[in-house]
mmCIF file of C-alpha atoms in Angstrom:
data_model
loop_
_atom_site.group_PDB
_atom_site.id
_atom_site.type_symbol
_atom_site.label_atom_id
_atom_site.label_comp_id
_atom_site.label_asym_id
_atom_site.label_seq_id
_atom_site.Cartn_x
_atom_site.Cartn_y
_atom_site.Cartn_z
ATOM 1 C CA UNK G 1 0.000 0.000 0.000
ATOM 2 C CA UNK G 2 1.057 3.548 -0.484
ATOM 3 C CA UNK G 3 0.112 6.426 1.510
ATOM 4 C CA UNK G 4 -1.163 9.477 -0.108
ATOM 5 C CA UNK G 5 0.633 12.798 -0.020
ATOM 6 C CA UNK G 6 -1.628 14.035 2.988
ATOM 7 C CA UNK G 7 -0.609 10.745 4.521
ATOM 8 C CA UNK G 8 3.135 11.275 3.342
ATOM 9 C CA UNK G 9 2.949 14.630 5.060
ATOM 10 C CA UNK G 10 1.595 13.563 8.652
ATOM 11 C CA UNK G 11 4.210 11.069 8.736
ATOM 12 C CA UNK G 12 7.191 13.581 8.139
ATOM 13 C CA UNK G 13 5.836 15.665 11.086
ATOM 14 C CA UNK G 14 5.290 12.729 13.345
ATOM 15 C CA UNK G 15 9.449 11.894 12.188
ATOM 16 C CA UNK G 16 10.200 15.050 12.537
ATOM 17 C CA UNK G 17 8.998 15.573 15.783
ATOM 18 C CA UNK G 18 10.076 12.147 16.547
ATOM 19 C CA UNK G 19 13.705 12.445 16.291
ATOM 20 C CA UNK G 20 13.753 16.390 17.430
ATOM 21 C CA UNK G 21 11.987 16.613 20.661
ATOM 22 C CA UNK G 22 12.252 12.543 21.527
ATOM 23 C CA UNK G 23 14.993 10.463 20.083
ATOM 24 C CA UNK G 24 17.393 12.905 22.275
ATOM 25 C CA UNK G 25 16.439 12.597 25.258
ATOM 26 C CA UNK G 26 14.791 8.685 25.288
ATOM 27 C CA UNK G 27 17.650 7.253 26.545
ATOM 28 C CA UNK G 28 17.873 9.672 29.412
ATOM 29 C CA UNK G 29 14.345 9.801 30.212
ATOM 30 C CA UNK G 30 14.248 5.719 30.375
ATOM 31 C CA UNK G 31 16.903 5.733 32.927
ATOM 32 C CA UNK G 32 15.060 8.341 34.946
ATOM 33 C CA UNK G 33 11.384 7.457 33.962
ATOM 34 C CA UNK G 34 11.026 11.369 34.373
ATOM 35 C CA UNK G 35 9.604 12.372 30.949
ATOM 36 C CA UNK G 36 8.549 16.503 30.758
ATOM 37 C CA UNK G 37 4.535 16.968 30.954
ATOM 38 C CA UNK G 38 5.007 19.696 28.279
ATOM 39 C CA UNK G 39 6.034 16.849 26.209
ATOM 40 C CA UNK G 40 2.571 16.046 25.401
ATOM 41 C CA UNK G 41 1.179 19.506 24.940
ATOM 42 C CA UNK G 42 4.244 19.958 22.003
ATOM 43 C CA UNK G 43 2.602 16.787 20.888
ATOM 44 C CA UNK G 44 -0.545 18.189 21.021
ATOM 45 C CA UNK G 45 0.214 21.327 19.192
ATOM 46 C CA UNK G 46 1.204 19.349 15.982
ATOM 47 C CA UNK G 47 -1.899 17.027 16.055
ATOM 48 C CA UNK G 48 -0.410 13.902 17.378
ATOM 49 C CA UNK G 49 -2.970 14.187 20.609
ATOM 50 C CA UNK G 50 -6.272 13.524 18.828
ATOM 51 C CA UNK G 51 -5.794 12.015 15.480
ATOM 52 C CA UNK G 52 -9.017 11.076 14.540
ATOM 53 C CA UNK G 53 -11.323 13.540 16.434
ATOM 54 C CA UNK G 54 -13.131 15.942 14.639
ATOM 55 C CA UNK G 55 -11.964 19.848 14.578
ATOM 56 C CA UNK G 56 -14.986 20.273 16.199
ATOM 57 C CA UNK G 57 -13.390 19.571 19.760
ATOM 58 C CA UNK G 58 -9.460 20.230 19.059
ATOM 59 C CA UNK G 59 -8.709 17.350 16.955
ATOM 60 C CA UNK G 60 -6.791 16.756 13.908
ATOM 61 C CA UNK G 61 -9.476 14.994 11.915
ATOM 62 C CA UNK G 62 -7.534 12.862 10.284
ATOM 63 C CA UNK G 63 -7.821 9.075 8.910
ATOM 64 C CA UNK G 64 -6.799 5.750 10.676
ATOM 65 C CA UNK G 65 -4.367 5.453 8.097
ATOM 66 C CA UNK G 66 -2.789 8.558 9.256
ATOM 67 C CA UNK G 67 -2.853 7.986 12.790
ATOM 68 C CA UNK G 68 -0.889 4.185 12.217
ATOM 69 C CA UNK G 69 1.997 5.935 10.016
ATOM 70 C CA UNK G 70 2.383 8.603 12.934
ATOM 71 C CA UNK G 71 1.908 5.937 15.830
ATOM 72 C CA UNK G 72 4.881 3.876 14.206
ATOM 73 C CA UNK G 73 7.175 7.071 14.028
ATOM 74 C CA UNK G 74 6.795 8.155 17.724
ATOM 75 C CA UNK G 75 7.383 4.293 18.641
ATOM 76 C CA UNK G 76 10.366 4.211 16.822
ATOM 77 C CA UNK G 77 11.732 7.197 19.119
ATOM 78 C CA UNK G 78 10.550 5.695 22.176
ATOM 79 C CA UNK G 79 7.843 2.852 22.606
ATOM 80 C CA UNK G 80 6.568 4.054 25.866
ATOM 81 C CA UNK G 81 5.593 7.494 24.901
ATOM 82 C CA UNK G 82 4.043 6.522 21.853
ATOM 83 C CA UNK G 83 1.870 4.145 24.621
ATOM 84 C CA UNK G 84 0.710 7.631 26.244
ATOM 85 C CA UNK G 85 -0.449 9.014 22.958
ATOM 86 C CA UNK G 86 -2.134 5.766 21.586
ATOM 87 C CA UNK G 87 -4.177 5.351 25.289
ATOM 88 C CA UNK G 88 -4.782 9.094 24.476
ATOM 89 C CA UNK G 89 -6.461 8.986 20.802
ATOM 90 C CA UNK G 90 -7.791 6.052 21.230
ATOM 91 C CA UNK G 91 -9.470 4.148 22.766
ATOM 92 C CA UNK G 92 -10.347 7.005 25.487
ATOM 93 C CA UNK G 93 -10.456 10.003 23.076
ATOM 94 C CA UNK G 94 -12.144 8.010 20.282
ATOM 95 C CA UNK G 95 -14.660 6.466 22.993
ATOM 96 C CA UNK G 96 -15.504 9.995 23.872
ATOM 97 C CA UNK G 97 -16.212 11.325 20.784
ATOM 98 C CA UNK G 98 -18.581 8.485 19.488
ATOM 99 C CA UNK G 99 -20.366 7.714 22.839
ATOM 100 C CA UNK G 100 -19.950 11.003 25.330
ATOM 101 C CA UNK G 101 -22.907 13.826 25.149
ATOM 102 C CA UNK G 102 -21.643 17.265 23.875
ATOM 103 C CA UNK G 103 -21.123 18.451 27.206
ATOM 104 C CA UNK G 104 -18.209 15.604 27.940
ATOM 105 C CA UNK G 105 -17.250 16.345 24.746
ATOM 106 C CA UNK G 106 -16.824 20.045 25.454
ATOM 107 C CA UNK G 107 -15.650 19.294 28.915
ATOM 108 C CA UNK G 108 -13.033 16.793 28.549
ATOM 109 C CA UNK G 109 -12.618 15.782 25.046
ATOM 110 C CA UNK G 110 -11.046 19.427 23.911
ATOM 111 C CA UNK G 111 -8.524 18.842 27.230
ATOM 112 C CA UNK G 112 -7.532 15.858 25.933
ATOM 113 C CA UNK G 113 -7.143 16.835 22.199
ATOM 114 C CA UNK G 114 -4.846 19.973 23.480
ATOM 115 C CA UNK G 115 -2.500 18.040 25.508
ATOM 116 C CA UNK G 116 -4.047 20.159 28.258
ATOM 117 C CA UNK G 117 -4.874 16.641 29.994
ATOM 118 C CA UNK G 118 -3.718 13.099 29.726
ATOM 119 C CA UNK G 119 -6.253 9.937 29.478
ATOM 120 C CA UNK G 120 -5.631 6.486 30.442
ATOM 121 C CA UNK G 121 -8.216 3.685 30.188
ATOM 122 C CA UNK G 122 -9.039 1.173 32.853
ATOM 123 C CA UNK G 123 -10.362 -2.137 32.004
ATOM 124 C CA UNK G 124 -7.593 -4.716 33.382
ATOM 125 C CA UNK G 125 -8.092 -5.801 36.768
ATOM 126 C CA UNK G 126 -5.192 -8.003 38.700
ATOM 127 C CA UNK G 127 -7.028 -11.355 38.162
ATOM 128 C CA UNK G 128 -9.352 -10.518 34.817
ATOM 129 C CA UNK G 129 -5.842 -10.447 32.071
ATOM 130 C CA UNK G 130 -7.730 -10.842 28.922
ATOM 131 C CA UNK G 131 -11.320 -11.740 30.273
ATOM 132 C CA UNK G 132 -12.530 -8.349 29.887
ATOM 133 C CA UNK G 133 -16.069 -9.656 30.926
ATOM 134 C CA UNK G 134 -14.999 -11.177 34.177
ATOM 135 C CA UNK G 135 -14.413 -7.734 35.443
ATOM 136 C CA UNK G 136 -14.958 -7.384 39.113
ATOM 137 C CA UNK G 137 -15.019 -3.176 39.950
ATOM 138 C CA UNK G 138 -18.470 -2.592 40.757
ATOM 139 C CA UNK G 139 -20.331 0.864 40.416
ATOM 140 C CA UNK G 140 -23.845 1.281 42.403
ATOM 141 C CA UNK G 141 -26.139 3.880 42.139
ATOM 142 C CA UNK G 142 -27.042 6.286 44.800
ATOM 143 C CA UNK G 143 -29.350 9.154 44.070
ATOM 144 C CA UNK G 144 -27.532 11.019 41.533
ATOM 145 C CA UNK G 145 -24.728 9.672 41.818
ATOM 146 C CA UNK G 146 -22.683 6.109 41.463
ATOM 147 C CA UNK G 147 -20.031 4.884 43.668
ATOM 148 C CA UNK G 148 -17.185 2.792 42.188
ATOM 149 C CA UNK G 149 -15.439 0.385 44.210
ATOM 150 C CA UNK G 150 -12.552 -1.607 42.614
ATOM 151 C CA UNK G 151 -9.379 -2.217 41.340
ATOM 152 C CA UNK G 152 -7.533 -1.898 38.386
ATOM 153 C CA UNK G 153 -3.710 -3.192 36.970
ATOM 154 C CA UNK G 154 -1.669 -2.627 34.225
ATOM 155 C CA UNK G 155 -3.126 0.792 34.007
ATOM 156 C CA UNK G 156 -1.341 2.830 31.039
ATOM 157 C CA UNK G 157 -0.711 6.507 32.463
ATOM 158 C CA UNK G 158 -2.425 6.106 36.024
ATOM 159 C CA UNK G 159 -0.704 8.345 37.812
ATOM 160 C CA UNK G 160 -0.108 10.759 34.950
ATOM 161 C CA UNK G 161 -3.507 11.055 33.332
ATOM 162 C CA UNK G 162 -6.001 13.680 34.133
ATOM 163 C CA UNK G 163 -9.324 11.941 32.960
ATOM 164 C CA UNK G 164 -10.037 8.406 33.635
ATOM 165 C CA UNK G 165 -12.157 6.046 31.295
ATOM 166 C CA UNK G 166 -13.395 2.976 33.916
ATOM 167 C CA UNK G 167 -15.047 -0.042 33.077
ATOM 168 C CA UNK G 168 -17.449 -1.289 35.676
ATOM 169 C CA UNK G 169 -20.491 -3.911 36.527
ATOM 170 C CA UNK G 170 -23.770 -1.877 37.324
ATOM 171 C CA UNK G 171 -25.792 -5.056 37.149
ATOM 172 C CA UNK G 172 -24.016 -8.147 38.198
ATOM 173 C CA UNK G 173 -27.297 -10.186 36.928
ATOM 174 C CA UNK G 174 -27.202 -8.692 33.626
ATOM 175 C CA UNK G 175 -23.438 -10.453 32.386
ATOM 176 C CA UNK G 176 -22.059 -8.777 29.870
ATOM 177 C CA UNK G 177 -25.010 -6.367 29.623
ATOM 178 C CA UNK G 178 -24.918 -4.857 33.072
ATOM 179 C CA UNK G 179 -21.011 -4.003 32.299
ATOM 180 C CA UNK G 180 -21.152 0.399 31.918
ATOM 181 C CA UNK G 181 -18.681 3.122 31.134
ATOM 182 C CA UNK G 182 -17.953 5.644 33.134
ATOM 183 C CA UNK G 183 -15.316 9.196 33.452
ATOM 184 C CA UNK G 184 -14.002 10.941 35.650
ATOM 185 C CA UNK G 185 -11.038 13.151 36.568
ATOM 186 C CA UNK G 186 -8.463 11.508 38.308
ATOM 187 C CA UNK G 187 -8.263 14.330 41.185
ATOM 188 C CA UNK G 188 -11.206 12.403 42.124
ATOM 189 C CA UNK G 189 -11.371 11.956 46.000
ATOM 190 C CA UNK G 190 -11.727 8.216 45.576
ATOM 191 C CA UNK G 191 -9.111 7.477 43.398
ATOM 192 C CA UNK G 192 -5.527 6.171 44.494
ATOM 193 C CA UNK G 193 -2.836 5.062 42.882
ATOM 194 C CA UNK G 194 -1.852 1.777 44.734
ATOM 195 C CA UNK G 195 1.512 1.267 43.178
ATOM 196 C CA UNK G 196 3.873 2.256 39.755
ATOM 197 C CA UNK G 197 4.994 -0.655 38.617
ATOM 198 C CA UNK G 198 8.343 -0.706 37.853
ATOM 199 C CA UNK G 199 9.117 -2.589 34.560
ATOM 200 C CA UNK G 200 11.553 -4.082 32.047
ATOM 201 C CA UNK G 201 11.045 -2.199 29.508
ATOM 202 C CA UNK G 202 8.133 1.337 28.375
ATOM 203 C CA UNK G 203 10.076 2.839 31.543
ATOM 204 C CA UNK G 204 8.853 6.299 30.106
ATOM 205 C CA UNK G 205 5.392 6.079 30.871
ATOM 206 C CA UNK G 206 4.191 5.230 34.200
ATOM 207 C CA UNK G 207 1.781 1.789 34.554
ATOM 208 C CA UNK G 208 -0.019 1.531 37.701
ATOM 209 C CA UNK G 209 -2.047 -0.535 39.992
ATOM 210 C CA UNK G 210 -5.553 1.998 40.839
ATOM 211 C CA UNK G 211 -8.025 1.508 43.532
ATOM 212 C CA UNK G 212 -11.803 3.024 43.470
ATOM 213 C CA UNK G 213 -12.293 4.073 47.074
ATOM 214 C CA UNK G 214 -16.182 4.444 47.759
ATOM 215 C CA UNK G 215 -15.424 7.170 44.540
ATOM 216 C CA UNK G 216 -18.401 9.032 43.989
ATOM 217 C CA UNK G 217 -19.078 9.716 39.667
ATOM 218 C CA UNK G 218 -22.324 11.704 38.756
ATOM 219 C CA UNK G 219 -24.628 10.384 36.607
ATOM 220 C CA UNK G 220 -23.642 13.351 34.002
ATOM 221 C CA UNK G 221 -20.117 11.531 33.657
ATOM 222 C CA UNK G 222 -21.495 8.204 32.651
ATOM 223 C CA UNK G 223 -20.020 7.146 28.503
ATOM 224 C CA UNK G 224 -22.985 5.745 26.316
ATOM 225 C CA UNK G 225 -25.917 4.292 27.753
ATOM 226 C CA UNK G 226 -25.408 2.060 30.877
ATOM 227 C CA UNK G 227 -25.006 -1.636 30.478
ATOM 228 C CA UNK G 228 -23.042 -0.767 27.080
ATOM 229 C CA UNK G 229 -19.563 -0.467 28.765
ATOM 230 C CA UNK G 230 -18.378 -3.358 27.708
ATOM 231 C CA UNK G 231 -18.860 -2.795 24.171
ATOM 232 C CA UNK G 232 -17.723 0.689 24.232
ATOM 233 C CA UNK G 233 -14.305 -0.780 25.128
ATOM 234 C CA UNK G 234 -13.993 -3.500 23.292
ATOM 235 C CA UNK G 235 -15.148 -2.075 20.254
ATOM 236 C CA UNK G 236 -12.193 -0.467 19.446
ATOM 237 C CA UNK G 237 -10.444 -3.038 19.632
ATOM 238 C CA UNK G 238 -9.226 -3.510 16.382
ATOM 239 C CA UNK G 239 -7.944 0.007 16.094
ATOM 240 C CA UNK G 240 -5.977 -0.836 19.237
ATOM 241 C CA UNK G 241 -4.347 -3.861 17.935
ATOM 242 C CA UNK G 242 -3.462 -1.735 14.308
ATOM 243 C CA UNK G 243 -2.196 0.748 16.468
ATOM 244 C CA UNK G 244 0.246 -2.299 18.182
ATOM 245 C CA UNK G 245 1.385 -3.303 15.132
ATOM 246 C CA UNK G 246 2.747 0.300 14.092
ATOM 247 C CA UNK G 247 4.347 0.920 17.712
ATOM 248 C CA UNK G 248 5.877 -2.383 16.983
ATOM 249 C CA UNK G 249 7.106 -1.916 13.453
ATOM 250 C CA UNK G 250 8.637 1.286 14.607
ATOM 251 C CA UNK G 251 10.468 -0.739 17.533
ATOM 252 C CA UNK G 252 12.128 -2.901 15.041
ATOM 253 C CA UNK G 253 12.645 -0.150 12.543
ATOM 254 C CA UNK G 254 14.630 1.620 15.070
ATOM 255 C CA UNK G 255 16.799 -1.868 16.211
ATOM 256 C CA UNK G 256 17.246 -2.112 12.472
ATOM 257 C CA UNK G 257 18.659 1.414 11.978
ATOM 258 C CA UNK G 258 20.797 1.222 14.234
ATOM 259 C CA UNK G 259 22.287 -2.290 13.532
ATOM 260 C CA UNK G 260 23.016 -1.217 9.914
ATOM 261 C CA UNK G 261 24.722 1.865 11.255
ATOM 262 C CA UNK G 262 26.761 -0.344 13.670
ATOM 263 C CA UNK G 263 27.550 -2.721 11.130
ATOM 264 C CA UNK G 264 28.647 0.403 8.603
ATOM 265 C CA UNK G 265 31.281 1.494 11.263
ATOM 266 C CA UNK G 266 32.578 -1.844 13.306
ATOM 267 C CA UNK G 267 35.637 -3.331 11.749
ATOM 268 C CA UNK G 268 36.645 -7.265 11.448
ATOM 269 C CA UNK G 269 39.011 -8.899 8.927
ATOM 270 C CA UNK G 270 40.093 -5.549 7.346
ATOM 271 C CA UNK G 271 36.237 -4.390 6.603
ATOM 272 C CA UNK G 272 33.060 -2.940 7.898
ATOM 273 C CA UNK G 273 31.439 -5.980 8.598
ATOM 274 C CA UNK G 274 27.964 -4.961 6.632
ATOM 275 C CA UNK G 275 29.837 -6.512 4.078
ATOM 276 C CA UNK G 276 30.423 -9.823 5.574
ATOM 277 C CA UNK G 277 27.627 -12.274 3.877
ATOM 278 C CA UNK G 278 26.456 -13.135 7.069
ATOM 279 C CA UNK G 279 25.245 -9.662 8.419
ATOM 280 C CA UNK G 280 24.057 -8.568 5.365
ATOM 281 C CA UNK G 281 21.772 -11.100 4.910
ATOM 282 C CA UNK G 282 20.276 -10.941 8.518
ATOM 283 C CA UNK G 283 20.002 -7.242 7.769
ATOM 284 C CA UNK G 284 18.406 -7.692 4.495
ATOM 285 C CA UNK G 285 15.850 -10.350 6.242
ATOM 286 C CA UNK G 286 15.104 -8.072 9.182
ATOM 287 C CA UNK G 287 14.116 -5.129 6.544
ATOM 288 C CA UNK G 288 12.266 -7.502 4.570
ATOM 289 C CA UNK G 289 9.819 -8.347 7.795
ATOM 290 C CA UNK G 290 9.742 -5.078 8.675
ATOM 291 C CA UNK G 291 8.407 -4.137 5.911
ATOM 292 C CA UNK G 292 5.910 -7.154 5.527
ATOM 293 C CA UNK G 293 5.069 -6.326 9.095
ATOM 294 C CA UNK G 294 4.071 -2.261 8.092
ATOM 295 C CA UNK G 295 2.139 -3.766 5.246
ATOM 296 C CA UNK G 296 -0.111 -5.933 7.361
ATOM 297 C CA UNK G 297 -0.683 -3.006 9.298
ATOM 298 C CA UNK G 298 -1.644 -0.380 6.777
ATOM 299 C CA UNK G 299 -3.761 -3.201 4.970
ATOM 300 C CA UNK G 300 -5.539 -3.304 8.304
ATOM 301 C CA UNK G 301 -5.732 0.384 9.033
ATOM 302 C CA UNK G 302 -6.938 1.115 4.842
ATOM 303 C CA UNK G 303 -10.094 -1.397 5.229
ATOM 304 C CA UNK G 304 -10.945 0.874 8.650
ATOM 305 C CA UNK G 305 -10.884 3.697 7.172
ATOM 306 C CA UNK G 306 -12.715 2.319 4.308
ATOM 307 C CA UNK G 307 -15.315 1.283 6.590
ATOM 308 C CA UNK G 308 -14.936 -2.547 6.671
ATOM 309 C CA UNK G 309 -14.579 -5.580 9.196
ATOM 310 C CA UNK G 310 -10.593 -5.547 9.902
ATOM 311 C CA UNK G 311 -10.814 -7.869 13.091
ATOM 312 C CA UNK G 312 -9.102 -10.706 11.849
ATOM 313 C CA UNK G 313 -6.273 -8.573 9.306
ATOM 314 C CA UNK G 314 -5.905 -6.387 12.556
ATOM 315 C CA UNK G 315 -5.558 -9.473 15.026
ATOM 316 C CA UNK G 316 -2.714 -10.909 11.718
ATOM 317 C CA UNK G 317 -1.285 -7.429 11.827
ATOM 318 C CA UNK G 318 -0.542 -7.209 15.585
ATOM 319 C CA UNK G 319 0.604 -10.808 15.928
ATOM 320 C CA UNK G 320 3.293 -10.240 13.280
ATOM 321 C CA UNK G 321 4.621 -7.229 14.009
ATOM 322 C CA UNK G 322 4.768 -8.037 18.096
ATOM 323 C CA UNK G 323 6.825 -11.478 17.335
ATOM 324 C CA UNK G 324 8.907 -9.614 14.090
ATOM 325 C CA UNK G 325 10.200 -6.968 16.545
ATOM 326 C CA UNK G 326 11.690 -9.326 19.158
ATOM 327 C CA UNK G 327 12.868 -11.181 16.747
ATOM 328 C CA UNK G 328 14.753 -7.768 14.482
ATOM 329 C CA UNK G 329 15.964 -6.491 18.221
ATOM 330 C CA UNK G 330 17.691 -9.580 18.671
ATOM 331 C CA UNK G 331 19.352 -9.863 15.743
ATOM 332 C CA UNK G 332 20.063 -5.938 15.984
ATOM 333 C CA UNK G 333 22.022 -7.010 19.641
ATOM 334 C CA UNK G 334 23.713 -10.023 18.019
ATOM 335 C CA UNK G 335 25.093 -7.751 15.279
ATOM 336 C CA UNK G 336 26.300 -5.265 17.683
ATOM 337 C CA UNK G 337 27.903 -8.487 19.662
ATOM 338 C CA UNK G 338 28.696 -8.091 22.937
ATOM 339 C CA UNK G 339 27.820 -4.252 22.682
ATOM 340 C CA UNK G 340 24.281 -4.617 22.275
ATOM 341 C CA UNK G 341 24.542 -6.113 25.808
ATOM 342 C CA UNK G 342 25.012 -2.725 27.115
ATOM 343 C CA UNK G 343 23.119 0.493 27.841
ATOM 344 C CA UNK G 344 25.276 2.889 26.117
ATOM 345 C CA UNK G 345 23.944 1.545 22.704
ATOM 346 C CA UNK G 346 20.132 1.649 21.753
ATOM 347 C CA UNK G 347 19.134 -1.794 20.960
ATOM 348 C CA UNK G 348 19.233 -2.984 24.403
ATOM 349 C CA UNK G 349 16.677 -0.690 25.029
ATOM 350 C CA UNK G 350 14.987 -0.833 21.883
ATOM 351 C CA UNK G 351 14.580 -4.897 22.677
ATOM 352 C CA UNK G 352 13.223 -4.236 26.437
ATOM 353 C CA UNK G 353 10.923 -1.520 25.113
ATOM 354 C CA UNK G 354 9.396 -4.249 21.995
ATOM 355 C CA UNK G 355 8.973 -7.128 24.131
ATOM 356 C CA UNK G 356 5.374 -6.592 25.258
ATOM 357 C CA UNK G 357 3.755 -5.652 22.479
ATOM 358 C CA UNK G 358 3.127 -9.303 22.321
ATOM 359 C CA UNK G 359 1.296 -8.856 25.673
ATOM 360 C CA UNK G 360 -1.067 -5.814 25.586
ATOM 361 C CA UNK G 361 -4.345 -5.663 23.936
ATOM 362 C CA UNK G 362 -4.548 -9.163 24.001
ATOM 363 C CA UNK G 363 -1.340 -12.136 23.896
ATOM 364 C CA UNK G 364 -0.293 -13.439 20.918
ATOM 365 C CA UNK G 365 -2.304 -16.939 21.945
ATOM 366 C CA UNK G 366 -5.675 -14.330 22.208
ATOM 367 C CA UNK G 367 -4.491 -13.159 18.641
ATOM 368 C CA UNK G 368 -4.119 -16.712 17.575
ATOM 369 C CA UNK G 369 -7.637 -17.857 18.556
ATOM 370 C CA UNK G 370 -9.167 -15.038 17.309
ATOM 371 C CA UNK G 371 -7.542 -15.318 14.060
ATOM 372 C CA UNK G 372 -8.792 -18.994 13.797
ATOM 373 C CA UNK G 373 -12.375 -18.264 14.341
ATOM 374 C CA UNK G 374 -12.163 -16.229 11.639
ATOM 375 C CA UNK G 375 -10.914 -18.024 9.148
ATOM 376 C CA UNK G 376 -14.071 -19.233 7.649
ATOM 377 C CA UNK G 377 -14.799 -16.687 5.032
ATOM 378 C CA UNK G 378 -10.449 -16.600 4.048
ATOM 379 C CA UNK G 379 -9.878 -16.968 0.407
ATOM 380 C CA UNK G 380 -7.634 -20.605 0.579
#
């Protein structure tokens, strides 16, 4: 596939921002997990904050498409704060837009759009993983009001984010149907950050472990209709897992970069070893997935925007590109031998940073079985 020239041009700001105001300072910021605030505002004033929402309340207004190509630029700068900006645009900014009333919109969407506020998305609870529907936080009404009690794990942006998108049972009898959406600030009285995990790799962005005190929300702050939570988070899905693939494909294009400019300088036997058979076949084979791997994805992303089912090409997309990037960052550390082993070079970590995409919004196995169910209308 190849991107039009609008799409050319929103990838050569999200590059150029990429490697101006990120690439810098992402080895720093990793070792001190202290990333600036205004970061996101900068983002924010060149579109990157809301992608897809409508000009209407701040946003860029721009395709799927568009969003992907810029997603896998800011990933290949730093995987972690392309993390904050995908939990951003979607699903909490996206979720807002199609399901909040004009006053949310007004209220909280145009923060978030502006890099004014952060959002983060809670749906993972310690013991749930991928069973979205086994969620335990429950949220009971009282008067005008409903109190959340709860917890939540894995939460991207907990302690940063300003807004908070919660998933919660209103009606245990209901199942799936009695599963709502609900926002809220996070300066809420009844939220608390239980703990920020510390991690092997995406050390700049914070991932937390959140507790609903008794937290009161008003009815006015409910998403969608109640008992339509469920699907108001997972119905996104697909853009999530697109959005994977590109944070992914910019991972490995990064580990790839900088292997071939390892391999351009080192010197064995008299010559820069890029011209050894050896590495320049692995480098010509980790290109060649790469490339397969951004393919998948912008297949995926082009039938979104188009307006067609992409579940299955978005659940291929994400399970290629999450294995292909371990896979490039290893090879990227074996080239740089027992360099790559160290900090002071960027694929070690480039390879920390890569490894979970293979985790988060949903395992490889999840993307496996999904991919299998589907295979029943797959031109063999």
């Amino acid at each position: 596939m190849q991107l039009t020239n609008d799409q050319q041009k929103i990838k050569a700001v999200a590059r150029r921002f990429a490697e101006r105001e990120i690439a810098p300072h992402a080895a720093e910021w990793d070792r001190t997990g202290d990333v600036p605030r205004d970061l996101y505002r900068r983002m924010a004033d060149v579109g990157l904050m809301g992608m897809m929402i409508d000009r209407r309340w701040g946003g860029a207004g721009l395709d799927f498409v568009s969003y992907a190509v810029a997603m896998e630029e800011i990933s290949a700068a730093d995987g972690g704060i392309s993390n904050v900006m995908a939990a951003n645009n979607s699903p909490v900014a996206v979720a807002i837009q199609q399901d909040g009333t004009d006053r949310q919109k007004a209220q909280y969407l145009t923060k978030l759009t502006a890099g004014e506020w952060i959002g983060c998305i809670h749906l993972t609870e310690p013991h749930t993983g991928s069973d979205a529907a086994a969620i335990t936080t429950r949220a009971v009404l009282d008067g005008d009001e409903y109190v959340l009690s709860g917890q939540k794990a894995f939460i991207t942006a907990g302690s940063l984010a300003d807004l908070a998108m919660i998933i919660a049972v209103t009606d245990p009898t209901a199942g799936k149907r009695g599963i709502t959406a609900f926002i809220t600030p996070t300066d809420n009285p009844g939220y608390r950050v239980i703990s920020n995990e510390a991690k092997l790799g995406h050390r700049t962005n914070d991932t937390c472990q959140v507790a609903f005190d008794e937290m009161r929300v008003p009815l006015g702050d409910v998403l969608g209709e109640p008992g339509r939570g469920l699907g108001i988070a997972l119905g996104n899905l697909s853009l999530g897992r697109i959005g994977v693939a590109a944070q992914a494909t910019g991972g490995a294009r990064a580990a790839l970069r900088a292997a071939r400019a390892y391999a351009g300088e080192r010197v064995t036997f008299g010559r820069p070893i890029i011209e050894h058979q050896a590495i320049g076949f692995e480098l010509a084979d980790m290109a060649t997935q790469i490339e397969a791997a951004r393919q998948l994805y912008l297949h995926a992303a082009s039938m979104r925007d188009g307006g067609l089912e992409c579940a299955r090409e978005a659940s291929m997309a994400k399970l290629f590109a999450s294995q292909m990037a371990e896979r490039v960052a290893s090879a990227a550390i074996q080239i740089h031998g027992g360099y790559g082993y160290l900090n002071d070079y960027p694929v070690e970590k480039i390879y920390r940073d890569v490894r979970v995409y293979q985790i988060y919004e949903g395992t490889s196995e999840v993307q496996k079985i999904l991919i299998s169910r589907l295979l029943g209308d797959l031109d063999l």
